[in-house]
Amino acid sequence: MNPRVWLQLFRAQTMPATLLLVLVPYLTNVPFLDLKTLILALTLVLIHYFSFGHNSLMDYVMGYDQRDHSKSHFPLNRGVIRLTVAHNVIHWGLSLLTVWSAFLTVWISPNPFMAITCLLFWVAFGQAYNDGLSKESPLGFLAISVCSTASGMWGWFLSHVSLDSLGAIFLGYVFLTILFQISYSGFLKELEVGERSNILTRMGARIEVLRYHKIFRGGRARFYGWFIKVFNLILGWSLWYLRPSVAGFVTLVILSTIALIYLHKLTKPRTYERKKELMAMSIEEICTIYIPLFVLLSPLEALVLASVGIIYFFGINKWIWGVSHPAV
């Protein structure tokens, strides 16, 4: 029961993303220093671990990770976690967490009907994505985008009675954030595997081998990536328009600029080195996820959550993978 290998299976390094997707909309209408906030945060940590662990487990069981050489260092591939144990831990854990989340919803939500509905969408589309849509359906990225948006809606209705324009724009922002993360960045890092669901290859994206170097050619996929991310950032600026502040403006300018710089890095023709690609994707993702944090919350709340997220992300990567970026 080595905790390090279990955290690898749980893909623990990306936990701050799940935490912030739910906590940010929740905290727009409740106190930061509150027992319910703490309980929700701890619940979200466990939900991330077990749901991403479920994704890792099913990718292995269905044979995808067994055929992918870049995943040979994963715990199930190495045999350091027995398949029977993984099944029992993850599936029992997910079942109990879902039941607990329903009780938590009824306890703290001012609109439990809508919150429970969002929780149901989160679980249903997440389960479908993990159980095969991620690899077999060309529209699988829509399932996980809906799943993540539903998690943000759950966070919203845990502290709000109804959905206003701010909440609607935030949910659109979440949808496009995950859409880019999965349907561009995610497929980019798996371009060499040749998965059936990879839509970038249908847009002409490919990796060529020239004189022992791998060269990325984006084809029409680069326009797809730019369209999603620019629209994504426009919604980020729309959030600031509804919640204007000096601190939000400064951080929005900085993070948007960095996001566009790394968008250029991820879409231009270049030498393809998977480790560098993973680092660039991580920075792009951090910038995009942190924009609503600084726009919608107070500077102190945003600084605390951002600092914890960055320290956790790079620290946990270094501990469980031995590098500062996700080794996936």
mmCIF file with all atom_site columns, N, CA, C and O in Angstrom, residues 188 191-192 204-218 268-273 277:
data_model
loop_
_atom_site.group_PDB
_atom_site.id
_atom_site.type_symbol
_atom_site.label_atom_id
_atom_site.label_alt_id
_atom_site.label_comp_id
_atom_site.label_asym_id
_atom_site.label_entity_id
_atom_site.label_seq_id
_atom_site.pdbx_PDB_ins_code
_atom_site.Cartn_x
_atom_site.Cartn_y
_atom_site.Cartn_z
_atom_site.occupancy
_atom_site.B_iso_or_equiv
_atom_site.pdbx_formal_charge
_atom_site.auth_seq_id
_atom_site.auth_comp_id
_atom_site.auth_asym_id
_atom_site.auth_atom_id
_atom_site.pdbx_PDB_model_num
ATOM 1   N N  . LEU A 1 188 ? -3.220 16.091 -28.545 1.00 0.00 ? 188 LEU A N  1
ATOM 2   C CA . LEU A 1 188 ? -1.864 16.430 -28.995 1.00 0.00 ? 188 LEU A CA 1
ATOM 3   C C  . LEU A 1 188 ? -0.829 15.514 -28.351 1.00 0.00 ? 188 LEU A C  1
ATOM 4   O O  . LEU A 1 188 ? 0.070  15.000 -29.032 1.00 0.00 ? 188 LEU A O  1
ATOM 5   N N  . LEU A 1 191 ? -0.894 11.984 -29.898 1.00 0.00 ? 191 LEU A N  1
ATOM 6   C CA . LEU A 1 191 ? -0.930 11.981 -31.360 1.00 0.00 ? 191 LEU A CA 1
ATOM 7   C C  . LEU A 1 191 ? -0.228 10.761 -31.955 1.00 0.00 ? 191 LEU A C  1
ATOM 8   O O  . LEU A 1 191 ? -0.619 10.248 -33.005 1.00 0.00 ? 191 LEU A O  1
ATOM 9   N N  . GLU A 1 192 ? 0.815  10.277 -31.269 1.00 0.00 ? 192 GLU A N  1
ATOM 10  C CA . GLU A 1 192 ? 1.580  9.146  -31.794 1.00 0.00 ? 192 GLU A CA 1
ATOM 11  C C  . GLU A 1 192 ? 0.880  7.810  -31.575 1.00 0.00 ? 192 GLU A C  1
ATOM 12  O O  . GLU A 1 192 ? 1.247  6.817  -32.185 1.00 0.00 ? 192 GLU A O  1
ATOM 13  N N  . GLY A 1 204 ? -5.766 17.062 -39.950 1.00 0.00 ? 204 GLY A N  1
ATOM 14  C CA . GLY A 1 204 ? -4.468 17.140 -40.603 1.00 0.00 ? 204 GLY A CA 1
ATOM 15  C C  . GLY A 1 204 ? -3.278 17.215 -39.668 1.00 0.00 ? 204 GLY A C  1
ATOM 16  O O  . GLY A 1 204 ? -2.134 17.323 -40.133 1.00 0.00 ? 204 GLY A O  1
ATOM 17  N N  . ALA A 1 205 ? -3.492 17.171 -38.363 1.00 0.00 ? 205 ALA A N  1
ATOM 18  C CA . ALA A 1 205 ? -2.365 17.192 -37.433 1.00 0.00 ? 205 ALA A CA 1
ATOM 19  C C  . ALA A 1 205 ? -1.606 15.873 -37.504 1.00 0.00 ? 205 ALA A C  1
ATOM 20  O O  . ALA A 1 205 ? -2.209 14.802 -37.598 1.00 0.00 ? 205 ALA A O  1
ATOM 21  N N  . ARG A 1 206 ? -0.277 15.946 -37.469 1.00 0.00 ? 206 ARG A N  1
ATOM 22  C CA . ARG A 1 206 ? 0.537  14.733 -37.561 1.00 0.00 ? 206 ARG A CA 1
ATOM 23  C C  . ARG A 1 206 ? 1.932  15.023 -37.022 1.00 0.00 ? 206 ARG A C  1
ATOM 24  O O  . ARG A 1 206 ? 2.322  16.176 -36.831 1.00 0.00 ? 206 ARG A O  1
ATOM 25  N N  . ILE A 1 207 ? 2.656  13.941 -36.786 1.00 0.00 ? 207 ILE A N  1
ATOM 26  C CA . ILE A 1 207 ? 4.058  14.043 -36.372 1.00 0.00 ? 207 ILE A CA 1
ATOM 27  C C  . ILE A 1 207 ? 4.899  13.366 -37.432 1.00 0.00 ? 207 ILE A C  1
ATOM 28  O O  . ILE A 1 207 ? 4.712  12.181 -37.734 1.00 0.00 ? 207 ILE A O  1
ATOM 29  N N  . GLU A 1 208 ? 5.817  14.115 -38.021 1.00 0.00 ? 208 GLU A N  1
ATOM 30  C CA . GLU A 1 208 ? 6.716  13.588 -39.037 1.00 0.00 ? 208 GLU A CA 1
ATOM 31  C C  . GLU A 1 208 ? 8.088  13.339 -38.419 1.00 0.00 ? 208 GLU A C  1
ATOM 32  O O  . GLU A 1 208 ? 8.519  14.060 -37.526 1.00 0.00 ? 208 GLU A O  1
ATOM 33  N N  . VAL A 1 209 ? 8.762  12.308 -38.903 1.00 0.00 ? 209 VAL A N  1
ATOM 34  C CA . VAL A 1 209 ? 10.122 12.012 -38.444 1.00 0.00 ? 209 VAL A CA 1
ATOM 35  C C  . VAL A 1 209 ? 11.092 12.445 -39.540 1.00 0.00 ? 209 VAL A C  1
ATOM 36  O O  . VAL A 1 209 ? 11.094 11.897 -40.644 1.00 0.00 ? 209 VAL A O  1
ATOM 37  N N  . LEU A 1 210 ? 11.910 13.445 -39.229 1.00 0.00 ? 210 LEU A N  1
ATOM 38  C CA . LEU A 1 210 ? 12.890 13.977 -40.170 1.00 0.00 ? 210 LEU A CA 1
ATOM 39  C C  . LEU A 1 210 ? 14.267 13.976 -39.526 1.00 0.00 ? 210 LEU A C  1
ATOM 40  O O  . LEU A 1 210 ? 14.502 14.685 -38.538 1.00 0.00 ? 210 LEU A O  1
ATOM 41  N N  . ARG A 1 211 ? 15.170 13.166 -40.082 1.00 0.00 ? 211 ARG A N  1
ATOM 42  C CA . ARG A 1 211 ? 16.539 13.100 -39.568 1.00 0.00 ? 211 ARG A CA 1
ATOM 43  C C  . ARG A 1 211 ? 16.565 12.870 -38.050 1.00 0.00 ? 211 ARG A C  1
ATOM 44  O O  . ARG A 1 211 ? 17.216 13.590 -37.291 1.00 0.00 ? 211 ARG A O  1
ATOM 45  N N  . TYR A 1 212 ? 15.843 11.877 -37.615 1.00 0.00 ? 212 TYR A N  1
ATOM 46  C CA . TYR A 1 212 ? 15.811 11.452 -36.214 1.00 0.00 ? 212 TYR A CA 1
ATOM 47  C C  . TYR A 1 212 ? 15.113 12.457 -35.291 1.00 0.00 ? 212 TYR A C  1
ATOM 48  O O  . TYR A 1 212 ? 15.172 12.330 -34.074 1.00 0.00 ? 212 TYR A O  1
ATOM 49  N N  . HIS A 1 213 ? 14.452 13.466 -35.853 1.00 0.00 ? 213 HIS A N  1
ATOM 50  C CA . HIS A 1 213 ? 13.688 14.421 -35.057 1.00 0.00 ? 213 HIS A CA 1
ATOM 51  C C  . HIS A 1 213 ? 12.210 14.281 -35.395 1.00 0.00 ? 213 HIS A C  1
ATOM 52  O O  . HIS A 1 213 ? 11.841 14.071 -36.552 1.00 0.00 ? 213 HIS A O  1
ATOM 53  N N  . LYS A 1 214 ? 11.385 14.433 -34.374 1.00 0.00 ? 214 LYS A N  1
ATOM 54  C CA . LYS A 1 214 ? 9.941  14.420 -34.581 1.00 0.00 ? 214 LYS A CA 1
ATOM 55  C C  . LYS A 1 214 ? 9.476  15.861 -34.778 1.00 0.00 ? 214 LYS A C  1
ATOM 56  O O  . LYS A 1 214 ? 9.764  16.735 -33.960 1.00 0.00 ? 214 LYS A O  1
ATOM 57  N N  . ILE A 1 215 ? 8.728  16.099 -35.851 1.00 0.00 ? 215 ILE A N  1
ATOM 58  C CA . ILE A 1 215 ? 8.244  17.436 -36.178 1.00 0.00 ? 215 ILE A CA 1
ATOM 59  C C  . ILE A 1 215 ? 6.715  17.431 -36.135 1.00 0.00 ? 215 ILE A C  1
ATOM 60  O O  . ILE A 1 215 ? 6.070  16.574 -36.749 1.00 0.00 ? 215 ILE A O  1
ATOM 61  N N  . PHE A 1 216 ? 6.154  18.391 -35.393 1.00 0.00 ? 216 PHE A N  1
ATOM 62  C CA . PHE A 1 216 ? 4.701  18.518 -35.329 1.00 0.00 ? 216 PHE A CA 1
ATOM 63  C C  . PHE A 1 216 ? 4.192  19.414 -36.448 1.00 0.00 ? 216 PHE A C  1
ATOM 64  O O  . PHE A 1 216 ? 4.695  20.524 -36.652 1.00 0.00 ? 216 PHE A O  1
ATOM 65  N N  . ARG A 1 217 ? 3.201  18.924 -37.189 1.00 0.00 ? 217 ARG A N  1
ATOM 66  C CA . ARG A 1 217 ? 2.517  19.694 -38.205 1.00 0.00 ? 217 ARG A CA 1
ATOM 67  C C  . ARG A 1 217 ? 1.041  19.779 -37.809 1.00 0.00 ? 217 ARG A C  1
ATOM 68  O O  . ARG A 1 217 ? 0.364  18.767 -37.707 1.00 0.00 ? 217 ARG A O  1
ATOM 69  N N  . GLY A 1 218 ? 0.565  20.989 -37.594 1.00 0.00 ? 218 GLY A N  1
ATOM 70  C CA . GLY A 1 218 ? -0.779 21.149 -37.043 1.00 0.00 ? 218 GLY A CA 1
ATOM 71  C C  . GLY A 1 218 ? -1.909 21.051 -38.035 1.00 0.00 ? 218 GLY A C  1
ATOM 72  O O  . GLY A 1 218 ? -3.040 20.711 -37.665 1.00 0.00 ? 218 GLY A O  1
ATOM 73  N N  . LYS A 1 268 ? 2.074  25.941 -33.236 1.00 0.00 ? 268 LYS A N  1
ATOM 74  C CA . LYS A 1 268 ? 3.007  26.200 -34.331 1.00 0.00 ? 268 LYS A CA 1
ATOM 75  C C  . LYS A 1 268 ? 3.740  24.921 -34.745 1.00 0.00 ? 268 LYS A C  1
ATOM 76  O O  . LYS A 1 268 ? 3.866  23.975 -33.947 1.00 0.00 ? 268 LYS A O  1
ATOM 77  N N  . PRO A 1 269 ? 4.243  24.834 -35.983 1.00 0.00 ? 269 PRO A N  1
ATOM 78  C CA . PRO A 1 269 ? 5.119  23.713 -36.371 1.00 0.00 ? 269 PRO A CA 1
ATOM 79  C C  . PRO A 1 269 ? 6.389  23.764 -35.538 1.00 0.00 ? 269 PRO A C  1
ATOM 80  O O  . PRO A 1 269 ? 6.968  24.836 -35.334 1.00 0.00 ? 269 PRO A O  1
ATOM 81  N N  . ARG A 1 270 ? 6.849  22.602 -35.049 1.00 0.00 ? 270 ARG A N  1
ATOM 82  C CA . ARG A 1 270 ? 7.991  22.603 -34.132 1.00 0.00 ? 270 ARG A CA 1
ATOM 83  C C  . ARG A 1 270 ? 8.538  21.193 -33.970 1.00 0.00 ? 270 ARG A C  1
ATOM 84  O O  . ARG A 1 270 ? 7.885  20.214 -34.354 1.00 0.00 ? 270 ARG A O  1
ATOM 85  N N  . THR A 1 271 ? 9.710  21.112 -33.370 1.00 0.00 ? 271 THR A N  1
ATOM 86  C CA . THR A 1 271 ? 10.240 19.821 -32.945 1.00 0.00 ? 271 THR A CA 1
ATOM 87  C C  . THR A 1 271 ? 9.384  19.315 -31.797 1.00 0.00 ? 271 THR A C  1
ATOM 88  O O  . THR A 1 271 ? 9.148  20.043 -30.823 1.00 0.00 ? 271 THR A O  1
ATOM 89  N N  . TYR A 1 272 ? 8.914  18.090 -31.920 1.00 0.00 ? 272 TYR A N  1
ATOM 90  C CA . TYR A 1 272 ? 7.989  17.529 -30.940 1.00 0.00 ? 272 TYR A CA 1
ATOM 91  C C  . TYR A 1 272 ? 8.758  16.722 -29.898 1.00 0.00 ? 272 TYR A C  1
ATOM 92  O O  . TYR A 1 272 ? 9.312  15.670 -30.198 1.00 0.00 ? 272 TYR A O  1
ATOM 93  N N  . GLU A 1 273 ? 8.807  17.244 -28.668 1.00 0.00 ? 273 GLU A N  1
ATOM 94  C CA . GLU A 1 273 ? 9.399  16.540 -27.531 1.00 0.00 ? 273 GLU A CA 1
ATOM 95  C C  . GLU A 1 273 ? 8.331  16.422 -26.459 1.00 0.00 ? 273 GLU A C  1
ATOM 96  O O  . GLU A 1 273 ? 7.901  17.434 -25.899 1.00 0.00 ? 273 GLU A O  1
ATOM 97  N N  . GLU A 1 277 ? 6.197  19.253 -24.346 1.00 0.00 ? 277 GLU A N  1
ATOM 98  C CA . GLU A 1 277 ? 4.777  19.448 -24.654 1.00 0.00 ? 277 GLU A CA 1
ATOM 99  C C  . GLU A 1 277 ? 3.942  19.396 -23.378 1.00 0.00 ? 277 GLU A C  1
ATOM 100 O O  . GLU A 1 277 ? 3.035  20.211 -23.180 1.00 0.00 ? 277 GLU A O  1
#
